[in-house]
PDB file of C-alpha atoms in Angstrom:
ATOM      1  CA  UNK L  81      15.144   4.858  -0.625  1.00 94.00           C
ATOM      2  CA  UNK L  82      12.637   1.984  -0.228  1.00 97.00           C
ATOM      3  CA  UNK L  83       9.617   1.841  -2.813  1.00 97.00           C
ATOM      4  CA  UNK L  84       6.188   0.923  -2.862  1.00 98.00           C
ATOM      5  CA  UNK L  85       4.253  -0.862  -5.021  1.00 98.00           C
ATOM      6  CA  UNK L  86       0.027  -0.540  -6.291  1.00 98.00           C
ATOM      7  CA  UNK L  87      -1.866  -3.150  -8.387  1.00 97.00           C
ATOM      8  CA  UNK L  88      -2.105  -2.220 -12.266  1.00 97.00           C
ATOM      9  CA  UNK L  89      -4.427  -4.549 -13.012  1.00 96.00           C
ATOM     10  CA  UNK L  90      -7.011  -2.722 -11.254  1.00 97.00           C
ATOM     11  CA  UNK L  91      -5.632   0.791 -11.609  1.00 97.00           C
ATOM     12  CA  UNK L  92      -4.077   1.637  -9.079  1.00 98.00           C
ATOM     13  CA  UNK L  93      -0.934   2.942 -10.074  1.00 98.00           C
ATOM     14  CA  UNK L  94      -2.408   4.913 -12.239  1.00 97.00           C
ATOM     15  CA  UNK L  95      -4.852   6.204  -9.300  1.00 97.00           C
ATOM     16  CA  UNK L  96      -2.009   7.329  -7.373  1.00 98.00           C
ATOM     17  CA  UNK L  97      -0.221   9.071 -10.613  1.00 97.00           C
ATOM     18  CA  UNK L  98      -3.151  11.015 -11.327  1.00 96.00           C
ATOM     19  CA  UNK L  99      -3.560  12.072  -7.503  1.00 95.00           C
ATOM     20  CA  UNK L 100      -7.194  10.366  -7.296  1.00 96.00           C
ATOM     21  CA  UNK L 101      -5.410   7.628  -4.692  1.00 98.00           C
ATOM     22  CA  UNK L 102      -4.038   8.915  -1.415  1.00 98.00           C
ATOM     23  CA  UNK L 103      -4.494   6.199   0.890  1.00 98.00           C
ATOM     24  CA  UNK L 104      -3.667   2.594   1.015  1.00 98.00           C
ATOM     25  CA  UNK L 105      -3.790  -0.286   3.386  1.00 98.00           C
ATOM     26  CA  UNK L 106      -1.666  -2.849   4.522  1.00 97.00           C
ATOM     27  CA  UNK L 107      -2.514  -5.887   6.068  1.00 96.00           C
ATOM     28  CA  UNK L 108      -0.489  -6.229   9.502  1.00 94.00           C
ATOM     29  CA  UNK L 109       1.600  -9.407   9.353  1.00 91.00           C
ATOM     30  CA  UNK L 110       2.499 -11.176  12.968  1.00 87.00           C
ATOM     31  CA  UNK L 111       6.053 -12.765  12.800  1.00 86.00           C
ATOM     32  CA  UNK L 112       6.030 -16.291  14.421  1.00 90.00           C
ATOM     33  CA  UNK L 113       9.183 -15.904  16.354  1.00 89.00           C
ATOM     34  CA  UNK L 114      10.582 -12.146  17.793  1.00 88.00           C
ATOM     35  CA  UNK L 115      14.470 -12.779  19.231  1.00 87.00           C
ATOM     36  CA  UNK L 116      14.035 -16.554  19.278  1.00 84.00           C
ATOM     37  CA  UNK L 117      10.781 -16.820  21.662  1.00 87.00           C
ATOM     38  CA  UNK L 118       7.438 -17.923  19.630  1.00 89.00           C
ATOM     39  CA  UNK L 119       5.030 -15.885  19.246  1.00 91.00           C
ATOM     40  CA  UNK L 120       1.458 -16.459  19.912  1.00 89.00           C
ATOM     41  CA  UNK L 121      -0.132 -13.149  18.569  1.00 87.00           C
ATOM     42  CA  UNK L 122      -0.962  -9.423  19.159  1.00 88.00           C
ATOM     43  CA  UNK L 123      -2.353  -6.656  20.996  1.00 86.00           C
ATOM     44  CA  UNK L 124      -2.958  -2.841  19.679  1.00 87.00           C
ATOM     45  CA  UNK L 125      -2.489  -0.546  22.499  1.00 74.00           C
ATOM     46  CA  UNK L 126      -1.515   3.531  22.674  1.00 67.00           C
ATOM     47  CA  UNK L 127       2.043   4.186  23.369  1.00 62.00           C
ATOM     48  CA  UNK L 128       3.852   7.314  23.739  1.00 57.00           C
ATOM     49  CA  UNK L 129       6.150   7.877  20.788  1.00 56.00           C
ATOM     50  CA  UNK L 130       7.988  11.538  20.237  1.00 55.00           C
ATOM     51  CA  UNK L 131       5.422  13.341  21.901  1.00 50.00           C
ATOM     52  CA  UNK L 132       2.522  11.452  20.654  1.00 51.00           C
ATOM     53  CA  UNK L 133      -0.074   9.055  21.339  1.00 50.00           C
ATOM     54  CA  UNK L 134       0.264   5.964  18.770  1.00 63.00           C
ATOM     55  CA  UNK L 135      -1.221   2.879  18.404  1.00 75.00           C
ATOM     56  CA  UNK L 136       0.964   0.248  17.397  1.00 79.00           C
ATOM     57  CA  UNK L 137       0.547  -4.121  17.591  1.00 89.00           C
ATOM     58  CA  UNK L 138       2.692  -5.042  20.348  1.00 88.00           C
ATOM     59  CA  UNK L 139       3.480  -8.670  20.345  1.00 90.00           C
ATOM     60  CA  UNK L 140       2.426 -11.128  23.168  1.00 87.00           C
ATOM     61  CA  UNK L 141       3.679 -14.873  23.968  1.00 90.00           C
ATOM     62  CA  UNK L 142       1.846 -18.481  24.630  1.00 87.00           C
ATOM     63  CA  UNK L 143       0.646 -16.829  28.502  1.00 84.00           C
ATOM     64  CA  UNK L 144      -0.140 -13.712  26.819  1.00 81.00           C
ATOM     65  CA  UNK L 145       2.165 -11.847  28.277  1.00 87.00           C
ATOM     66  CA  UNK L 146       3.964  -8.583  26.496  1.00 86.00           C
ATOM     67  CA  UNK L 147       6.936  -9.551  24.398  1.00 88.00           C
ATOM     68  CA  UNK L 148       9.905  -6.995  25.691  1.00 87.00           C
ATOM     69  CA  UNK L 149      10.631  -5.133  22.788  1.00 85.00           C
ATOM     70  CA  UNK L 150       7.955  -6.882  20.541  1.00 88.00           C
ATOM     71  CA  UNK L 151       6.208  -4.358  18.069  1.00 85.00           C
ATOM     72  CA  UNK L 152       5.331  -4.614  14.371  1.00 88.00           C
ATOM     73  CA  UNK L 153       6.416  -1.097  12.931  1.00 88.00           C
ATOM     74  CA  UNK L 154       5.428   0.088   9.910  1.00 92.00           C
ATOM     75  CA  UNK L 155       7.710  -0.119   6.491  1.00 94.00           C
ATOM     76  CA  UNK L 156       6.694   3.569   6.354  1.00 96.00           C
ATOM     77  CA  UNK L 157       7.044   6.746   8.437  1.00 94.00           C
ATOM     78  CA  UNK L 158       5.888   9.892   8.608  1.00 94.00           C
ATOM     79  CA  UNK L 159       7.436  12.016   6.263  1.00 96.00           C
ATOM     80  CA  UNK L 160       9.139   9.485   4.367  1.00 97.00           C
ATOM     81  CA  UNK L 161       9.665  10.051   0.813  1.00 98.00           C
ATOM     82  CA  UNK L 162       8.688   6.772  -1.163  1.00 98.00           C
ATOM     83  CA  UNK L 163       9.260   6.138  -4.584  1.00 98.00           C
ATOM     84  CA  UNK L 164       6.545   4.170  -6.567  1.00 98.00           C
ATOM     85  CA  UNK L 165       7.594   1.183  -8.733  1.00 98.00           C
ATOM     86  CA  UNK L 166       6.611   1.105 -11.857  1.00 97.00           C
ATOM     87  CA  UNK L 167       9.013  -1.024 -14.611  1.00 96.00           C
ATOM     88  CA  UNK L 168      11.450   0.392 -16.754  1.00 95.00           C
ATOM     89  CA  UNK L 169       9.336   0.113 -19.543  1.00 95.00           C
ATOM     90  CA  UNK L 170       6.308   2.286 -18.237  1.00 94.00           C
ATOM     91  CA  UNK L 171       8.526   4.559 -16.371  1.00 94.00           C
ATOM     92  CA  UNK L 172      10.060   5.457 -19.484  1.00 93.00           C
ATOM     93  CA  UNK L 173      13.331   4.439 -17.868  1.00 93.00           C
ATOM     94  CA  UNK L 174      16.144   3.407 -21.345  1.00 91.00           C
ATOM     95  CA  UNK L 175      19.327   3.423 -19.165  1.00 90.00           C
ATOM     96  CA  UNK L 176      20.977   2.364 -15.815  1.00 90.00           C
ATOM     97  CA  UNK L 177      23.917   3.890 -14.510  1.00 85.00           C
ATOM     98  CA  UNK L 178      26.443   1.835 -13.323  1.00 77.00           C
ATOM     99  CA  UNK L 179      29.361   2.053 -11.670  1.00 67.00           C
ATOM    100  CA  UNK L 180      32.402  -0.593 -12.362  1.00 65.00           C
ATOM    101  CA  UNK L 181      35.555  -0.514 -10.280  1.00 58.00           C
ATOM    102  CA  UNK L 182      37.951  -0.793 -13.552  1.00 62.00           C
ATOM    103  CA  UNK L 183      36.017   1.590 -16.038  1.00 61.00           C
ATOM    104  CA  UNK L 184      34.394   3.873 -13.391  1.00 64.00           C
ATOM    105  CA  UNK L 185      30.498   5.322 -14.218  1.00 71.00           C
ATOM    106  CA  UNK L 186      28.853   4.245 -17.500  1.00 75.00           C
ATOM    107  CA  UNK L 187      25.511   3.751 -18.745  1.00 84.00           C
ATOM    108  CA  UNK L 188      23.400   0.418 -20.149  1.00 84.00           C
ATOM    109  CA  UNK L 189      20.250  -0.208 -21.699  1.00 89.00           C
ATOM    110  CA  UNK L 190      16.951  -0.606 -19.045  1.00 91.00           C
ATOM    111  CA  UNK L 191      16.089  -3.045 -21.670  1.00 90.00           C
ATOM    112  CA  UNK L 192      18.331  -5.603 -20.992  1.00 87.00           C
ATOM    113  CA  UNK L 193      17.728  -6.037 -17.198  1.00 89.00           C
ATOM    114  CA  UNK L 194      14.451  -7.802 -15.514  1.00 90.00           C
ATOM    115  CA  UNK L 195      13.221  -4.457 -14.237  1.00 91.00           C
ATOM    116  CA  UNK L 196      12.114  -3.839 -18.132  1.00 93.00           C
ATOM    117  CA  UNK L 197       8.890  -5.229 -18.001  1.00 93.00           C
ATOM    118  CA  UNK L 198       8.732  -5.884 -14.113  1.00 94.00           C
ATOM    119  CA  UNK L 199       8.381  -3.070 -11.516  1.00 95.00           C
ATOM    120  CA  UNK L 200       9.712  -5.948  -8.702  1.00 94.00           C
ATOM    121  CA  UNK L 201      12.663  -6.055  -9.707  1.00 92.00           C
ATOM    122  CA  UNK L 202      13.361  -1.493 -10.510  1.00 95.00           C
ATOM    123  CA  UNK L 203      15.648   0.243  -8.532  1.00 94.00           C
ATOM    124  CA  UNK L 204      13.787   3.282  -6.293  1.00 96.00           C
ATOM    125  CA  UNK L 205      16.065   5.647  -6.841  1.00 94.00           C
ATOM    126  CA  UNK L 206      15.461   5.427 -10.887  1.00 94.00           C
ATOM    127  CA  UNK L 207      11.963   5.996 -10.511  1.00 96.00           C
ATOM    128  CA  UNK L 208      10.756   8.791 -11.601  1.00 95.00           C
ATOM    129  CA  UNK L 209       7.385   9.574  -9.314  1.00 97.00           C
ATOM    130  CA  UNK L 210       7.350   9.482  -5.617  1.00 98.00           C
ATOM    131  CA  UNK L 211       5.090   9.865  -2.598  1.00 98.00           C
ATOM    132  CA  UNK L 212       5.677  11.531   0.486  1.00 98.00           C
ATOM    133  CA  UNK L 213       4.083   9.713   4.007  1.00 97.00           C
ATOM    134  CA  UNK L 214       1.887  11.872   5.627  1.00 96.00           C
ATOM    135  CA  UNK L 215      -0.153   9.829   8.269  1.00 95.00           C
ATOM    136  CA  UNK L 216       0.339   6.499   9.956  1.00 93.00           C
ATOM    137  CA  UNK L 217      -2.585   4.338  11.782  1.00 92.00           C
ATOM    138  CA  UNK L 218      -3.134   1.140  12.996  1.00 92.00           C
ATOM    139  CA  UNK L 219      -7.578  -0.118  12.414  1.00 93.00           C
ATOM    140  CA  UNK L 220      -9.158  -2.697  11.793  1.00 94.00           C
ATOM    141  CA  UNK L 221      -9.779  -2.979   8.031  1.00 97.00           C
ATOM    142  CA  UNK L 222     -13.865  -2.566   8.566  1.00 97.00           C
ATOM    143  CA  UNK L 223     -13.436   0.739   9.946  1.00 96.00           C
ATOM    144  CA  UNK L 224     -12.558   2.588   6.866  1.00 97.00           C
ATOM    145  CA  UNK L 225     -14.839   5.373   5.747  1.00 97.00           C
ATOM    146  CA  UNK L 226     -16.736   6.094   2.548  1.00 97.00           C
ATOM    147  CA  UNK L 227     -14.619   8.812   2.503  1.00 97.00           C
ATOM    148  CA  UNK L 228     -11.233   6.710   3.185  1.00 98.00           C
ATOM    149  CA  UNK L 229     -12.720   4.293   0.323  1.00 98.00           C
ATOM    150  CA  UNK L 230     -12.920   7.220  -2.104  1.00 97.00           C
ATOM    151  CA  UNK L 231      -9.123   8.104  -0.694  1.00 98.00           C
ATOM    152  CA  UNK L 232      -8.239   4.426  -1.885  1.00 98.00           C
ATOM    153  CA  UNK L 233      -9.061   4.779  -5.637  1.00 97.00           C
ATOM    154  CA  UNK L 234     -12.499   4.127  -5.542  1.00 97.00           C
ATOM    155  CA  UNK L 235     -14.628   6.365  -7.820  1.00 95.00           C
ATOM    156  CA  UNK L 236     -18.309   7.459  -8.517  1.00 92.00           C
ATOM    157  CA  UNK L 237     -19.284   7.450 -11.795  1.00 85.00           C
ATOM    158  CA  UNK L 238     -23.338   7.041 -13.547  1.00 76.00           C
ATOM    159  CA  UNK L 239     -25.369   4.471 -13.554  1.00 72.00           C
ATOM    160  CA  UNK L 240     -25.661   3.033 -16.966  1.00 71.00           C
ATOM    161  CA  UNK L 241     -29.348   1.752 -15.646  1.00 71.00           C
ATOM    162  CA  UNK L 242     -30.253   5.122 -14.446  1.00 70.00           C
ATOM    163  CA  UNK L 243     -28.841   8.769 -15.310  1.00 67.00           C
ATOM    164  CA  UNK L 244     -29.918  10.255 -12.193  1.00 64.00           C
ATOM    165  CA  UNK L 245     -28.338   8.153 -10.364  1.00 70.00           C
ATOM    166  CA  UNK L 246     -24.812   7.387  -9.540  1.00 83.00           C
ATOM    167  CA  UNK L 247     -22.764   3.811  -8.747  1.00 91.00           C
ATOM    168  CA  UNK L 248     -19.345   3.059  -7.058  1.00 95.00           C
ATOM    169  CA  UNK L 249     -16.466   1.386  -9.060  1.00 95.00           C
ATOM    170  CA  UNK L 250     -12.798   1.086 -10.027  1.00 96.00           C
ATOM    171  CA  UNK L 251     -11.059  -0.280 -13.192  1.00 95.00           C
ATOM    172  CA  UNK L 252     -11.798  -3.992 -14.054  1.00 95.00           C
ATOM    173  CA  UNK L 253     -14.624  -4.140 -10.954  1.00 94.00           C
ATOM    174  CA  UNK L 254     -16.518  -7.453 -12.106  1.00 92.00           C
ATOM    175  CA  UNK L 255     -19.467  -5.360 -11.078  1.00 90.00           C
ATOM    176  CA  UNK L 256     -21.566  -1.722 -10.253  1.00 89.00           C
ATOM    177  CA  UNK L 257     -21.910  -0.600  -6.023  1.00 94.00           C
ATOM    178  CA  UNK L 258     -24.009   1.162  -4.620  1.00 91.00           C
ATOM    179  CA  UNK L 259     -21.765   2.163  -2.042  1.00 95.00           C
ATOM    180  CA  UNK L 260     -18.231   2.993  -1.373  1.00 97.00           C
ATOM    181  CA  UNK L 261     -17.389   0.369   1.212  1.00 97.00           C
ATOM    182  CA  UNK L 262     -18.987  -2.718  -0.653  1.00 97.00           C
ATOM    183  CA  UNK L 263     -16.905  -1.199  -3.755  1.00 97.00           C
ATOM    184  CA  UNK L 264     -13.545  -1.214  -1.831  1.00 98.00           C
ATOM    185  CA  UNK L 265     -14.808  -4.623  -0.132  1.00 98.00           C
ATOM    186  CA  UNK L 266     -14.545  -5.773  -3.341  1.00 98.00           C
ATOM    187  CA  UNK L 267     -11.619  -4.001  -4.537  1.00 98.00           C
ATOM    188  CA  UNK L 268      -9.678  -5.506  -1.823  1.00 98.00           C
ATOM    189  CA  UNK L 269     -10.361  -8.855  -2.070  1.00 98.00           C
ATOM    190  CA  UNK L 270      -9.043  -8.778  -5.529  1.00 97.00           C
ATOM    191  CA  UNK L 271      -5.820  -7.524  -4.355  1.00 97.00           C
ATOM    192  CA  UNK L 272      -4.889  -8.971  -1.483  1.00 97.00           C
ATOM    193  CA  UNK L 273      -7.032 -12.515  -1.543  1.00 96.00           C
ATOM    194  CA  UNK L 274     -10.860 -13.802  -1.467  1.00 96.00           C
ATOM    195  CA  UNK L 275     -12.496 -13.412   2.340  1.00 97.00           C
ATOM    196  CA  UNK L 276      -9.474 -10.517   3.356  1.00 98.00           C
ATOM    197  CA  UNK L 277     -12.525  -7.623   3.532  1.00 98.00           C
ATOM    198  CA  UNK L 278     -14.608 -10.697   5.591  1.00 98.00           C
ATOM    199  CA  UNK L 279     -11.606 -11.945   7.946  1.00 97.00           C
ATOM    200  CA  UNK L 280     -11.194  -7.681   8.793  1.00 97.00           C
ATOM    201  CA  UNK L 281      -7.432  -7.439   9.922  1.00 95.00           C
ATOM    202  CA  UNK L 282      -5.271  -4.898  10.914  1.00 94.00           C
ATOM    203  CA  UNK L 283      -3.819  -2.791   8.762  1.00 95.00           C
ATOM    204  CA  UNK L 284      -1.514  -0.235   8.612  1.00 95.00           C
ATOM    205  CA  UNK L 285      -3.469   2.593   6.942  1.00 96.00           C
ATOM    206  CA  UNK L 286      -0.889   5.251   5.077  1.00 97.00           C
ATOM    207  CA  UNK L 287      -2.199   8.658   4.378  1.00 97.00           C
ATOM    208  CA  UNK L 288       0.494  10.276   1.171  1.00 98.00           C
ATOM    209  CA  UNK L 289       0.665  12.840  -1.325  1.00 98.00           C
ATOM    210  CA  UNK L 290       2.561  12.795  -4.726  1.00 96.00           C
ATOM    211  CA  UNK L 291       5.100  14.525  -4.924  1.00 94.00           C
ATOM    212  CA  UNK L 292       7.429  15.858  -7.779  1.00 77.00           C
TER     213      UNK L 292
END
């Protein structure tokens, strides 16, 4: 089982837990080399996959010619059941089974291994909330939707200035927006890097729900 991992520090985890996140986006990472021939960049074009139309970055060379073979897939799939990391400690994990080839199955305190106090380091089978896949695209990161930003954690709440009115925000957000896309454009350069929302990559944008 592979597992995923959100930003605490602006809430995100906690977004997902409490079902408020169901989207998230990853930026699409071109390998330098595919099968020992350098790679120069890539296209997104439509391709027929089991029975669908999907579009996926297909990698191209110095001439700009179509690398055989050459496509960035995503970690996730479709119906792919995902566990989220979260460290021992806040996933109220205490022991990890263990198997040893002399004294068979046994048990030992979460404390005592790195995964107590850092979710990089868990196993994904231990923890104990999960997400299932549900949609895969390929965009361009300024083509998500107010409604796609709201999907993403972001959340409406009032305006301290005025009652009747309502801003955009998420935990820690060093400010109010007035909309949902200049809250997320924010968001998102706090998580993945200053000038990300302004340099607009592709992304791999994954639809999930959260499942028991």
């Amino acid at each position: 089982m592979k597992k995923i991992m959100f930003n605490d520090r602006y809430g995100l985890t906690q977004a997902v837990l409490d079902g408020r996140k169901t989207m998230t986006r990853r930026i699409i990472d071109c390998p330098k080399t595919f099968k020992g021939e350098w790679v120069a960049g890539f296209h997104v074009y439509k391709r027929q996959s089991d029975g669908a139309m999907l579009e996926w970055p297909s990698l191209f060379d110095a001439d700009e010619s179509t690398i055989d073979g050459g496509y960035i897939l995503p970690k996730y799939k479709v119906g792919e059941i995902v566990a989220i990391a979260q460290s021992y400690k806040n996933a109220d994990v205490h022991s990890i089974p263990c198997e040893d080839e002399e004294f068979g199955c046994y048990d030992f305190p979460a404390e005592q291994t790195n995964g107590w106090n850092n979710k990089m380091c868990v196993r994904a089978d231990l923890m104990p909330n999960r997400i299932r896949i549900t949609n895969v695209r390929v965009e361009r990161l300024q083509d998500i939707s107010d409604d796609d930003c709201i999907k993403e954690g972001i959340y409406m709440d009032e305006d301290p200035m005025n009652p009747q009115a309502f801003i955009y925000t998420y935990p820690n957000a060093p400010q109010w927006f007035f909309t949902p896309r200049d809250a997320f454009a924010s968001l998102i350069d706090k998580v993945s890097g200053k000038g990300t929302w302004k340099s607009n990559p592709y992304v791999f944008a994954y639809e999930f729900k959260l499942v028991k």
